[in-house]
Short mmCIF file of C-alpha atoms in Angstrom, two decimals:
data_model
loop_
_atom_site.label_atom_id
_atom_site.label_comp_id
_atom_site.label_asym_id
_atom_site.label_seq_id
_atom_site.Cartn_x
_atom_site.Cartn_y
_atom_site.Cartn_z
CA UNK T 1 69.40 8.94 160.63
CA UNK T 2 68.75 8.38 164.32
CA UNK T 3 67.84 11.11 166.78
CA UNK T 4 70.40 11.44 169.54
CA UNK T 5 69.53 12.52 173.06
CA UNK T 6 71.95 13.86 175.60
CA UNK T 7 71.72 12.61 179.17
CA UNK T 8 70.43 15.21 181.60
CA UNK T 9 73.11 16.45 183.97
CA UNK T 10 72.42 16.22 187.69
CA UNK T 11 73.43 19.88 187.93
CA UNK T 12 70.33 21.87 186.99
CA UNK T 13 72.57 24.61 185.58
CA UNK T 14 73.41 23.12 182.21
CA UNK T 15 75.58 26.13 181.47
CA UNK T 16 78.06 25.00 184.12
CA UNK T 17 80.15 22.77 181.82
CA UNK T 18 83.53 24.21 180.91
CA UNK T 19 82.76 23.07 177.35
CA UNK T 20 79.88 25.55 177.23
CA UNK T 21 82.28 28.47 177.54
CA UNK T 22 84.56 26.98 174.92
CA UNK T 23 81.74 26.93 172.39
CA UNK T 24 81.65 29.66 169.76
CA UNK T 25 79.45 32.54 170.93
CA UNK T 26 77.24 32.17 167.87
CA UNK T 27 76.46 28.58 168.84
CA UNK T 28 75.66 29.66 172.39
CA UNK T 29 73.36 32.42 171.09
CA UNK T 30 71.52 29.77 169.06
CA UNK T 31 71.22 27.24 171.89
CA UNK T 32 70.16 29.38 174.86
CA UNK T 33 66.72 30.32 173.43
CA UNK T 34 66.03 26.62 172.79
CA UNK T 35 67.15 25.58 176.26
CA UNK T 36 64.98 28.32 177.81
CA UNK T 37 61.89 27.46 175.68
CA UNK T 38 61.91 30.70 173.70
CA UNK T 39 62.50 28.88 170.40
CA UNK T 40 61.33 25.42 169.35
CA UNK T 41 64.62 24.41 167.77
CA UNK T 42 67.92 25.59 166.34
CA UNK T 43 69.82 24.89 163.15
CA UNK T 44 73.51 25.21 163.99
CA UNK T 45 75.46 25.52 160.74
CA UNK T 46 78.75 24.25 162.09
CA UNK T 47 80.17 23.73 158.60
CA UNK T 48 80.45 27.50 158.14
CA UNK T 49 83.36 27.60 160.56
CA UNK T 50 85.57 25.73 158.13
CA UNK T 51 85.13 28.50 155.60
CA UNK T 52 85.66 31.35 158.07
CA UNK T 53 88.02 29.88 160.69
CA UNK T 54 89.58 26.78 159.10
CA UNK T 55 89.22 23.02 159.46
CA UNK T 56 91.06 22.79 162.79
CA UNK T 57 88.68 25.26 164.44
CA UNK T 58 85.73 23.38 162.95
CA UNK T 59 87.01 20.11 164.40
CA UNK T 60 87.45 21.64 167.86
CA UNK T 61 83.99 23.23 167.87
CA UNK T 62 82.41 19.98 166.69
CA UNK T 63 84.02 18.17 169.63
CA UNK T 64 82.83 20.74 172.17
CA UNK T 65 79.32 20.89 170.69
CA UNK T 66 78.85 17.12 170.71
CA UNK T 67 80.25 16.88 174.24
CA UNK T 68 77.80 19.54 175.42
CA UNK T 69 74.81 18.14 173.56
CA UNK T 70 75.58 14.70 174.93
CA UNK T 71 75.09 16.02 178.47
CA UNK T 72 72.38 18.60 177.94
CA UNK T 73 69.23 16.49 177.66
CA UNK T 74 68.53 18.01 174.24
CA UNK T 75 67.59 15.97 171.18
CA UNK T 76 69.59 16.48 168.02
CA UNK T 77 70.44 15.23 164.55
CA UNK T 78 73.50 15.98 162.47
CA UNK T 79 73.61 16.12 158.69
CA UNK T 80 76.58 17.34 156.64
CA UNK T 81 77.79 19.79 159.26
CA UNK T 82 74.32 21.03 160.25
CA UNK T 83 73.13 20.27 163.79
CA UNK T 84 69.38 20.39 164.38
CA UNK T 85 68.62 20.74 168.08
CA UNK T 86 65.34 20.70 170.02
CA UNK T 87 63.74 19.62 173.27
CA UNK T 88 61.05 17.86 171.25
CA UNK T 89 62.03 14.78 169.21
CA UNK T 90 58.72 14.95 167.32
CA UNK T 91 59.89 18.21 165.72
CA UNK T 92 63.04 16.52 164.44
CA UNK T 93 60.93 13.70 163.00
CA UNK T 94 58.60 16.20 161.34
CA UNK T 95 61.55 18.11 159.90
CA UNK T 96 63.13 14.96 158.47
CA UNK T 97 59.82 13.78 156.99
CA UNK T 98 59.34 17.29 155.52
CA UNK T 99 56.11 17.90 157.41
CA UNK T 100 57.67 21.16 158.55
CA UNK T 101 60.43 23.34 157.12
CA UNK T 102 63.55 24.62 158.83
CA UNK T 103 62.04 28.01 159.63
CA UNK T 104 59.08 26.42 161.40
CA UNK T 105 61.41 24.03 163.25
CA UNK T 106 63.38 27.04 164.51
CA UNK T 107 60.21 28.77 165.72
CA UNK T 108 60.28 31.72 163.33
CA UNK T 109 56.95 33.53 162.77
CA UNK T 110 54.95 32.08 159.87
CA UNK T 111 54.53 35.50 158.28
CA UNK T 112 58.32 35.85 158.13
CA UNK T 113 58.81 32.33 156.74
CA UNK T 114 56.22 32.91 154.01
CA UNK T 115 57.62 36.33 153.14
CA UNK T 116 61.19 35.03 152.93
CA UNK T 117 60.14 32.18 150.63
CA UNK T 118 58.17 34.55 148.42
CA UNK T 119 61.08 36.95 147.94
CA UNK T 120 63.56 34.11 147.41
CA UNK T 121 61.37 32.70 144.64
CA UNK T 122 60.98 36.10 142.99
CA UNK T 123 64.73 36.71 143.20
CA UNK T 124 65.53 33.31 141.68
CA UNK T 125 63.05 34.03 138.88
CA UNK T 126 64.86 37.34 138.21
CA UNK T 127 61.77 39.30 139.22
CA UNK T 128 63.76 41.07 141.93
CA UNK T 129 67.21 42.62 141.62
CA UNK T 130 68.10 41.95 145.26
CA UNK T 131 67.50 39.04 147.61
CA UNK T 132 65.39 39.22 150.80
CA UNK T 133 68.34 39.81 153.13
CA UNK T 134 69.60 42.77 151.09
CA UNK T 135 66.09 44.25 150.87
CA UNK T 136 65.66 43.90 154.62
CA UNK T 137 68.94 45.62 155.44
CA UNK T 138 68.03 48.50 153.13
CA UNK T 139 64.87 48.92 155.23
CA UNK T 140 66.98 48.84 158.40
CA UNK T 141 69.34 51.46 157.00
CA UNK T 142 66.46 53.81 156.18
CA UNK T 143 64.79 53.26 159.56
CA UNK T 144 68.04 54.09 161.37
CA UNK T 145 68.36 57.30 159.35
CA UNK T 146 64.81 58.27 160.36
CA UNK T 147 65.39 57.30 163.99
CA UNK T 148 62.55 54.77 163.89
CA UNK T 149 64.54 51.52 164.07
CA UNK T 150 63.74 49.23 167.01
CA UNK T 151 67.14 48.15 168.35
CA UNK T 152 65.71 44.91 169.76
CA UNK T 153 65.68 43.61 166.17
CA UNK T 154 69.45 43.19 166.48
CA UNK T 155 68.56 40.14 168.61
CA UNK T 156 66.73 38.33 165.83
CA UNK T 157 67.99 35.09 164.31
CA UNK T 158 65.96 35.35 161.10
CA UNK T 159 64.99 37.87 158.41
CA UNK T 160 61.74 39.53 159.57
CA UNK T 161 58.92 40.14 157.11
CA UNK T 162 58.73 43.74 158.27
CA UNK T 163 60.45 46.05 160.74
CA UNK T 164 57.14 46.38 162.59
CA UNK T 165 56.38 42.63 162.72
CA UNK T 166 55.02 42.25 166.25
CA UNK T 167 55.68 38.51 166.40
CA UNK T 168 59.32 39.12 165.54
CA UNK T 169 59.64 41.94 168.06
CA UNK T 170 58.17 39.77 170.83
CA UNK T 171 60.50 36.91 169.88
CA UNK T 172 63.52 39.23 169.75
CA UNK T 173 62.66 40.69 173.17
CA UNK T 174 62.46 37.17 174.62
CA UNK T 175 65.78 36.16 173.03
CA UNK T 176 67.42 39.32 174.37
CA UNK T 177 66.03 38.67 177.85
CA UNK T 178 67.17 35.04 178.14
CA UNK T 179 70.58 35.74 176.65
CA UNK T 180 71.20 38.63 179.01
CA UNK T 181 70.16 36.53 182.00
CA UNK T 182 71.91 33.29 181.01
CA UNK T 183 74.88 34.25 178.83
CA UNK T 184 75.66 37.96 178.58
CA UNK T 185 78.63 37.30 176.28
CA UNK T 186 76.35 35.56 173.78
CA UNK T 187 73.86 38.45 174.05
CA UNK T 188 76.55 40.99 173.18
CA UNK T 189 77.82 38.76 170.39
CA UNK T 190 74.42 38.43 168.70
CA UNK T 191 73.79 42.17 168.80
CA UNK T 192 77.24 42.99 167.40
CA UNK T 193 77.01 40.23 164.80
CA UNK T 194 73.79 41.67 163.39
CA UNK T 195 75.14 45.22 163.53
CA UNK T 196 78.24 44.13 161.64
CA UNK T 197 76.05 42.39 159.05
CA UNK T 198 74.28 45.69 158.51
CA UNK T 199 77.63 47.45 157.98
CA UNK T 200 78.72 44.77 155.50
CA UNK T 201 75.48 45.04 153.53
CA UNK T 202 75.73 48.83 153.51
CA UNK T 203 79.26 48.61 152.12
CA UNK T 204 78.61 45.90 149.53
CA UNK T 205 75.15 46.94 148.37
CA UNK T 206 75.21 50.70 148.85
CA UNK T 207 73.10 52.58 146.31
#
């Protein structure tokens, strides 16, 4: 599968396209940190929209995303509804040749990638009753009760290895900063999305 590259717009503000504001806020929250060099790459799971919003919405978002990517100067590959986006084509090649995994491509801290894999394996081997996401949100719930939760973690795009993971906190602070300066709607969306996830986990997996 070939890597595609969008042509760089003459307008330095690549958020000026009307199509940018028609993109789903979750997509925008994924793309801004890549555009602003906070993250190495993004994995946009466009296929999820068909399940949550229907096939027509998926088709519309696919059109807007490809239009935007085609004019953004970003490199990308598409596979079965997943769009892998980066400024560096070598990362896409490394991902496709399996030299790196998706978490590394997206710029997540190695400690978090390793921890997530470990807990996934233990869960699949029935050595854990709950998966890594559920375990993490239980930690968040307890930290909020104690008043020790760092709210910047609501700007993460991955499951941290620990609530005190400094690499995650630094990354989350950078994501928060660029989203608030470039796309405040996407910043608010990401925070509320993660807060709502916490509420859903609390409801579904309450002790």
